[in-house]
JSON list of C-alpha atoms in Angstrom, two decimals:
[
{"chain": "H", "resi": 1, "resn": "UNK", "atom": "CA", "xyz": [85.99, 100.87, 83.86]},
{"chain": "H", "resi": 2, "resn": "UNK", "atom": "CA", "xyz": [88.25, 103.80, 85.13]},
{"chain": "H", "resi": 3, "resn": "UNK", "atom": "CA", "xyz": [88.44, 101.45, 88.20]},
{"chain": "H", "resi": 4, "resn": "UNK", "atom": "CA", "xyz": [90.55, 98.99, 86.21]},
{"chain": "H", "resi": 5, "resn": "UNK", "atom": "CA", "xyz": [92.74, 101.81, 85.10]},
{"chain": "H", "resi": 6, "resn": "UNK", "atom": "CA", "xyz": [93.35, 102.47, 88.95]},
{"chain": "H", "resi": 7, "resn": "UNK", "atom": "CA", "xyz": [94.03, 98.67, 89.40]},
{"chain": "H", "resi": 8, "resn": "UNK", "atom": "CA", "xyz": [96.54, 98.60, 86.64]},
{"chain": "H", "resi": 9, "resn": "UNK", "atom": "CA", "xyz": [98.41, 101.39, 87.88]},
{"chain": "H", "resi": 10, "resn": "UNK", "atom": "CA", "xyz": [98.70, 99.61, 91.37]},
{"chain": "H", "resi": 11, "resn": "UNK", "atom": "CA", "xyz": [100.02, 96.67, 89.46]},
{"chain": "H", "resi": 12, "resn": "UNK", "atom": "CA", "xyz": [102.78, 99.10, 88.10]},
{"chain": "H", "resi": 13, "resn": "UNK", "atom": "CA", "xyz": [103.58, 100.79, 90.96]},
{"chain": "H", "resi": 14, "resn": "UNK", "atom": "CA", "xyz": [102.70, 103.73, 89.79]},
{"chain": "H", "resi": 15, "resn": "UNK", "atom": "CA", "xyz": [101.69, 106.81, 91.48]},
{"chain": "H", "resi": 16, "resn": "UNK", "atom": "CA", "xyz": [99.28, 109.16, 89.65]},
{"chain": "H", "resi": 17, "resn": "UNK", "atom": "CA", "xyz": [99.41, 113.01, 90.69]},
{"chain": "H", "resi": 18, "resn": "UNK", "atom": "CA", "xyz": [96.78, 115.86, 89.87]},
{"chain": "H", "resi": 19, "resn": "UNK", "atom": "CA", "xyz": [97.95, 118.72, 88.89]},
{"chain": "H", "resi": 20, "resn": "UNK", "atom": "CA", "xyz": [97.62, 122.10, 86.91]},
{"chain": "H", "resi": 21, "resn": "UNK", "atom": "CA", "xyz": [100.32, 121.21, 83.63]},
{"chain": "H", "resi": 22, "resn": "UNK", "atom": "CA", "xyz": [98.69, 124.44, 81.85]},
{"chain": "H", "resi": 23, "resn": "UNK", "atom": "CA", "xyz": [102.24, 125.46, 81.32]},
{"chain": "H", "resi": 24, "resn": "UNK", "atom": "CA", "xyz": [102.75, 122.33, 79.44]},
{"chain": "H", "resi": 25, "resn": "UNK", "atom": "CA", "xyz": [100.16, 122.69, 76.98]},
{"chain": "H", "resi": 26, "resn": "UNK", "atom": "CA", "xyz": [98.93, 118.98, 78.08]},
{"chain": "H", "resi": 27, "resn": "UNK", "atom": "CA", "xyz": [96.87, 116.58, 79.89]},
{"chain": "H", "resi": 28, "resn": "UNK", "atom": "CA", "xyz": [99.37, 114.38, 81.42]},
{"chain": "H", "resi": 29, "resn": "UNK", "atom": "CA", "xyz": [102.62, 112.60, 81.12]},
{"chain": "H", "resi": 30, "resn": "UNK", "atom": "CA", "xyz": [104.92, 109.63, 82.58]},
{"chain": "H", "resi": 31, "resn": "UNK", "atom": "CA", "xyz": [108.02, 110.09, 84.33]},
{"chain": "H", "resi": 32, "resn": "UNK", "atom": "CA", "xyz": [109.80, 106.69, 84.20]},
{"chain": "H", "resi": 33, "resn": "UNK", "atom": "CA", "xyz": [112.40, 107.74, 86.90]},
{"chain": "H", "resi": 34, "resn": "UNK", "atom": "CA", "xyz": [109.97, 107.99, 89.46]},
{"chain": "H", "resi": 35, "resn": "UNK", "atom": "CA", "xyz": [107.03, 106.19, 88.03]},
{"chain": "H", "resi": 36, "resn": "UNK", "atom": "CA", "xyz": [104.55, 108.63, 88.21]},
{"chain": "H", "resi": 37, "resn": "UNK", "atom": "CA", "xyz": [102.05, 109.60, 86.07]},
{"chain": "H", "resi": 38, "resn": "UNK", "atom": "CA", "xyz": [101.14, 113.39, 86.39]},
{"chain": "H", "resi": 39, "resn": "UNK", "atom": "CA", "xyz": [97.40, 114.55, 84.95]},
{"chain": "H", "resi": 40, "resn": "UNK", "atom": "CA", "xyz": [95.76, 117.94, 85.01]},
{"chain": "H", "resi": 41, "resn": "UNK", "atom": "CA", "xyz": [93.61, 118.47, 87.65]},
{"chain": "H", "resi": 42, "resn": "UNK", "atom": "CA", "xyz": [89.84, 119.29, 86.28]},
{"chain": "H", "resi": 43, "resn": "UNK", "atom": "CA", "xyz": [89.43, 117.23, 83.32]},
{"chain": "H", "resi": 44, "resn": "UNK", "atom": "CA", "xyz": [86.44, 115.74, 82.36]},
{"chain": "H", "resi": 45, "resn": "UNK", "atom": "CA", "xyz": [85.41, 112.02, 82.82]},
{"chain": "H", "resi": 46, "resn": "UNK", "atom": "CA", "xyz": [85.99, 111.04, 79.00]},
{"chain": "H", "resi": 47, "resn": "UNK", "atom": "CA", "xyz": [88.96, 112.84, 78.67]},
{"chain": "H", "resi": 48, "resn": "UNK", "atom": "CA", "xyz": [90.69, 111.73, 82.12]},
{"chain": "H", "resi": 49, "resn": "UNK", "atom": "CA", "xyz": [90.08, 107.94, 81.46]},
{"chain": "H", "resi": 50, "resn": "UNK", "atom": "CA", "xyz": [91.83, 108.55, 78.11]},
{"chain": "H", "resi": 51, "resn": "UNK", "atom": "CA", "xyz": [94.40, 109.98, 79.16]},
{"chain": "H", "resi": 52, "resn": "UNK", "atom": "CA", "xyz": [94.94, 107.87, 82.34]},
{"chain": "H", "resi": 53, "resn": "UNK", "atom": "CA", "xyz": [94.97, 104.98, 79.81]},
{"chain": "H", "resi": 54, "resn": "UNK", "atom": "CA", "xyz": [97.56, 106.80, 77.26]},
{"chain": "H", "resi": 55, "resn": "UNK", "atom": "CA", "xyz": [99.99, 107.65, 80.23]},
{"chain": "H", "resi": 56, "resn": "UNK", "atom": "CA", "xyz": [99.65, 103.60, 81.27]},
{"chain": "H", "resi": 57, "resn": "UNK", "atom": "CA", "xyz": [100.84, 102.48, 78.47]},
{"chain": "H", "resi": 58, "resn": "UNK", "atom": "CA", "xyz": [103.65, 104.62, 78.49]},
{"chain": "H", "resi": 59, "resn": "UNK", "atom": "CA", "xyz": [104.40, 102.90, 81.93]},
{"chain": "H", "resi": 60, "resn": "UNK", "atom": "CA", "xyz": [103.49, 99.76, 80.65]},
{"chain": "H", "resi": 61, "resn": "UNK", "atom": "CA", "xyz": [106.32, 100.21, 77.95]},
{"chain": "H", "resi": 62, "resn": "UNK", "atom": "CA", "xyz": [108.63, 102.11, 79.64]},
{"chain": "H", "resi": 63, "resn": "UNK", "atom": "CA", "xyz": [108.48, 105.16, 77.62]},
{"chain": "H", "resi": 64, "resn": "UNK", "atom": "CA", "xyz": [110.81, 108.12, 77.85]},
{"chain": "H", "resi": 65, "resn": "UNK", "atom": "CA", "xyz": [111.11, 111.48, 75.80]},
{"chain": "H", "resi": 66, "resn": "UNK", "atom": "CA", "xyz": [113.36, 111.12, 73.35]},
{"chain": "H", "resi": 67, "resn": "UNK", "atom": "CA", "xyz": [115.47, 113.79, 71.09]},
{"chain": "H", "resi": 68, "resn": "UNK", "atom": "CA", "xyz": [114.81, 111.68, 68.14]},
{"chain": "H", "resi": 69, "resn": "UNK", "atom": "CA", "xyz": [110.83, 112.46, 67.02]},
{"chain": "H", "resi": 70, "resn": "UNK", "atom": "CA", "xyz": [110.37, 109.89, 65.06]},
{"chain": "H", "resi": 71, "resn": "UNK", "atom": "CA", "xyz": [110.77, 107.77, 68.46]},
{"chain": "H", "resi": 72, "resn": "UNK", "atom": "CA", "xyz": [108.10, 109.50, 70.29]},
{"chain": "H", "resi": 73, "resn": "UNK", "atom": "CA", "xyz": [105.95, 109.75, 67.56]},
{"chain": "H", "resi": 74, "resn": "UNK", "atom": "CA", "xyz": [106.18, 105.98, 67.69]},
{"chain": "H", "resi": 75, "resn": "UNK", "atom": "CA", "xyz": [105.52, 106.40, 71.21]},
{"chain": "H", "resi": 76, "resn": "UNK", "atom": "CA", "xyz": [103.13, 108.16, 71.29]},
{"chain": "H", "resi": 77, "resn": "UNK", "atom": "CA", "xyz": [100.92, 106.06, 68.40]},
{"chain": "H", "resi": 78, "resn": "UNK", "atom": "CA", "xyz": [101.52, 102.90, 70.67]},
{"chain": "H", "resi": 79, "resn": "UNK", "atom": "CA", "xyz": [100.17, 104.45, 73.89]},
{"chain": "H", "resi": 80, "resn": "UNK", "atom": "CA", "xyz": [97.19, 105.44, 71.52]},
{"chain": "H", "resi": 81, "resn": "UNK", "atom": "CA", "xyz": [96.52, 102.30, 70.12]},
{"chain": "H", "resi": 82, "resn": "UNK", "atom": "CA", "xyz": [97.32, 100.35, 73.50]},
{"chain": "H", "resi": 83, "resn": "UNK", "atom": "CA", "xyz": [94.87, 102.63, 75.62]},
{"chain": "H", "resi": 84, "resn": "UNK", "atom": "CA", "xyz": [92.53, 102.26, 72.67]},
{"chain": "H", "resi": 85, "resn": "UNK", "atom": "CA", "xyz": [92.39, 98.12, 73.31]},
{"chain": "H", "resi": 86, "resn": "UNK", "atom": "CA", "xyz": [91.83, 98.49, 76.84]},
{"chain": "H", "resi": 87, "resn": "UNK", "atom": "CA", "xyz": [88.55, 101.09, 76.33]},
{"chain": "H", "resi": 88, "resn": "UNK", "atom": "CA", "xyz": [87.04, 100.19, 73.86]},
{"chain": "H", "resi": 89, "resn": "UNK", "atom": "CA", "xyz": [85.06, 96.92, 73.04]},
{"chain": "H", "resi": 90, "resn": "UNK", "atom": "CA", "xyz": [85.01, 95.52, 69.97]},
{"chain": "H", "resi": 91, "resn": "UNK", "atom": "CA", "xyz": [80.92, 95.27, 70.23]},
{"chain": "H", "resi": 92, "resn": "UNK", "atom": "CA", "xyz": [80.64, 98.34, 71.46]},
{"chain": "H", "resi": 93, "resn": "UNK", "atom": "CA", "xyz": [82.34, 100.39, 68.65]},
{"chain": "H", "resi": 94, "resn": "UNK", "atom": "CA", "xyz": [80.29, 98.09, 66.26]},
{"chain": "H", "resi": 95, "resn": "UNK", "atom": "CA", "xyz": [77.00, 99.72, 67.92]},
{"chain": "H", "resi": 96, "resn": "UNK", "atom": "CA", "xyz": [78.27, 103.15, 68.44]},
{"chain": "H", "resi": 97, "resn": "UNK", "atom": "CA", "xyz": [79.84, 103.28, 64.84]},
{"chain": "H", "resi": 98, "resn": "UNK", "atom": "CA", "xyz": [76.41, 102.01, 63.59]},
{"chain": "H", "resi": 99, "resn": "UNK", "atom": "CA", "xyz": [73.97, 104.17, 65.40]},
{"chain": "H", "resi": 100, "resn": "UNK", "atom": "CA", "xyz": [76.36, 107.39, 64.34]},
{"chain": "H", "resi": 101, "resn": "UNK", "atom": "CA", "xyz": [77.08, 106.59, 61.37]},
{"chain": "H", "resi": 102, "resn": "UNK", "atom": "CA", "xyz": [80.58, 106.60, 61.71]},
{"chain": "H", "resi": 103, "resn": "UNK", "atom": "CA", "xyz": [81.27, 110.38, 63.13]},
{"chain": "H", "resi": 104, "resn": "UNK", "atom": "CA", "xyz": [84.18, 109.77, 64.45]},
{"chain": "H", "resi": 105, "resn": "UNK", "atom": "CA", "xyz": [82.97, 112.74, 67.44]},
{"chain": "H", "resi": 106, "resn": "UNK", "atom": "CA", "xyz": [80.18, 111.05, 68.50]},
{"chain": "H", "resi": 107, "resn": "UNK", "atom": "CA", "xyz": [80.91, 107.46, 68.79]},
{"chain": "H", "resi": 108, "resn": "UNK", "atom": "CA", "xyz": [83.54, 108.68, 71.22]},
{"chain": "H", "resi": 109, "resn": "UNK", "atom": "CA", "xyz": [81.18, 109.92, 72.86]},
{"chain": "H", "resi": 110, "resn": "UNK", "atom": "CA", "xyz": [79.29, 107.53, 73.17]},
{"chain": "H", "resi": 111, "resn": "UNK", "atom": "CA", "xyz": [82.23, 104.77, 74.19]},
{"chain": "H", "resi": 112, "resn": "UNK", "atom": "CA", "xyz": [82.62, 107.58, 76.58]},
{"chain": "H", "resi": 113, "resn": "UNK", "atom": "CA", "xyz": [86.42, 108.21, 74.84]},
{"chain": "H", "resi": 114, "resn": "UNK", "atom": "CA", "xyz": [88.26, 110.99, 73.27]},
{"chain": "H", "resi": 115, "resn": "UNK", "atom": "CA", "xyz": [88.46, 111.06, 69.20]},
{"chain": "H", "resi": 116, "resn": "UNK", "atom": "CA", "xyz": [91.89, 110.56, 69.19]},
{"chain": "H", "resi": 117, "resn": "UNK", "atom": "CA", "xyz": [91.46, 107.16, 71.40]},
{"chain": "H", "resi": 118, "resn": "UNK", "atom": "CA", "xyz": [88.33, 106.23, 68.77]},
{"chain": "H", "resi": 119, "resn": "UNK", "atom": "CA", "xyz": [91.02, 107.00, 65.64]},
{"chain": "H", "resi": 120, "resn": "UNK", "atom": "CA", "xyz": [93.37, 104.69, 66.99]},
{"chain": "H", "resi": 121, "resn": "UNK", "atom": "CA", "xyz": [91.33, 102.14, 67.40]},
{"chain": "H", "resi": 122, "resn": "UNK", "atom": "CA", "xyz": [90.11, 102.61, 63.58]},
{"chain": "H", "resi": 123, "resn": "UNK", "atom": "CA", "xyz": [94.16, 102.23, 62.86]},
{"chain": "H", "resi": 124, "resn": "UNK", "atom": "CA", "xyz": [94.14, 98.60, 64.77]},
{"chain": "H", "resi": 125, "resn": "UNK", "atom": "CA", "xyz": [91.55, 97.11, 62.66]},
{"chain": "H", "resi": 126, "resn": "UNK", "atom": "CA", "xyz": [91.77, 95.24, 58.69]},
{"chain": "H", "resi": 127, "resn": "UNK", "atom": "CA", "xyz": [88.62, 94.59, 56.97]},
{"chain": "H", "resi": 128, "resn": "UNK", "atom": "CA", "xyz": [88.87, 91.67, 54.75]},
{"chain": "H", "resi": 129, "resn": "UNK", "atom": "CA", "xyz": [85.33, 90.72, 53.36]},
{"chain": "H", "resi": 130, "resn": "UNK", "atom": "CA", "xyz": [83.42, 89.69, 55.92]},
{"chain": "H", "resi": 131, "resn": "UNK", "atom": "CA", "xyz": [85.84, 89.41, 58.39]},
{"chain": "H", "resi": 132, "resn": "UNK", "atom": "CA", "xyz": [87.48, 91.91, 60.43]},
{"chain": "H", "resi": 133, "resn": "UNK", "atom": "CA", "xyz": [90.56, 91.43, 62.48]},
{"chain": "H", "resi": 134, "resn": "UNK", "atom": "CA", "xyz": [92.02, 93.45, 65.64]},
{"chain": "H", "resi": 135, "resn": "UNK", "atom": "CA", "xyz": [95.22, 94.16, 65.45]},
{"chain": "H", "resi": 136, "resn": "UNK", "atom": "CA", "xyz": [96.41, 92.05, 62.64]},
{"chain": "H", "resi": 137, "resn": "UNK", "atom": "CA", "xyz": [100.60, 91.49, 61.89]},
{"chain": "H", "resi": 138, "resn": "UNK", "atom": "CA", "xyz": [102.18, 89.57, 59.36]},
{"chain": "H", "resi": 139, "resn": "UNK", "atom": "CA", "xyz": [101.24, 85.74, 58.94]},
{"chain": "H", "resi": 140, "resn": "UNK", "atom": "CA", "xyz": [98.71, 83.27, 59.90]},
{"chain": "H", "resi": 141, "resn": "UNK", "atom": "CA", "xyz": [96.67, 83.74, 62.59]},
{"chain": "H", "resi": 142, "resn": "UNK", "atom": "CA", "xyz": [98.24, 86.76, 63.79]},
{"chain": "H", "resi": 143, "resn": "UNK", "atom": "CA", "xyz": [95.59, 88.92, 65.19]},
{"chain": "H", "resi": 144, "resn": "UNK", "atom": "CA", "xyz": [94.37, 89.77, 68.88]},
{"chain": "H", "resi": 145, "resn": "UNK", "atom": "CA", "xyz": [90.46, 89.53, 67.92]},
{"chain": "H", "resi": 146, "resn": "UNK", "atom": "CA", "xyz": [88.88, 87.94, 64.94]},
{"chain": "H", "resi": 147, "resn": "UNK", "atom": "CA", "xyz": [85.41, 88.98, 63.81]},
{"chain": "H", "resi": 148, "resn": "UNK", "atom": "CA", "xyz": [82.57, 88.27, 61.24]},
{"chain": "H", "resi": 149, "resn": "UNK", "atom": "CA", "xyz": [80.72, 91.71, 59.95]},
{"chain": "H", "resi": 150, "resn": "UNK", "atom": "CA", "xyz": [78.99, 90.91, 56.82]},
{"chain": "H", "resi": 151, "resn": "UNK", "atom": "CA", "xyz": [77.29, 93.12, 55.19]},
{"chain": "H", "resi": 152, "resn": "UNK", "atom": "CA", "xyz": [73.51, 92.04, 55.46]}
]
């Protein structure tokens, strides 16, 4: 699935360094000016598709840093939540949440994610009864996925 990530950044344009960002205290990050993505060299699988995914949507959107940080808080909830609908399946999380009984630690492990990516996931998702909808906004029919769960 990383291979899609790699095919999406084609799509973009953009050009996806390695390199040590120690002295940033992060993973990786999007430069809009020259539409690369930078990401620190020797991360492991789960965490380097997550973050490859994260910085993509901040492409995707045409992020920049802001002074303001309520705006990049915003920003960076969307590239959450947006990298979150690419990884993980719907059916998947179902199993994953199932077999682990909801840790939160472990079904990202298992959807071979980072917590943070599984919590924003969990934020995309309204229960109501039996039904559970992806990404749900005001009105009818509003919702990217729309799901039965009962509860037997």
């Amino acid at each position: 699935m990383t291979s899609d990530l790699f095919e999406l950044a084609s799509v973009l344009n953009v050009t996806i360094e390695y390199s040590d960002l120690s002295d940033l205290g992060r993973d990786g990050d999007y430069n809009m000016q020259t539409n690369t993505i930078r990401l620190r060299d020797g991360m492991s699988h789960r965490l380097h598709r997550s973050v490859l995914a994260h910085e993509l949507a901040h492409a995707k959107f045409g992020d920049t840093v802001s002074q303001f940080g309520p705006v990049n808080a915003k920003q960076e909830k969307r590239a959450d939540e947006w990298a979150a609908a690419r990884l993980i399946h719907p059916n998947d999380y179902r199993v994953a949440e199932y077999i682990h009984d909801g840790n939160v630690a472990l079904v990202a492990q298992a959807l071979d994610v980072v917590p943070s990516i599984v919590h924003a996931y969990q934020r995309t998702l309204l229960r109501c009864g039996d039904t559970l909808y992806e990404q749900a906004r005001m009105g009818a029919g509003q919702w990217s996925r729309k799901m039965q769960v009962g509860n037997g």
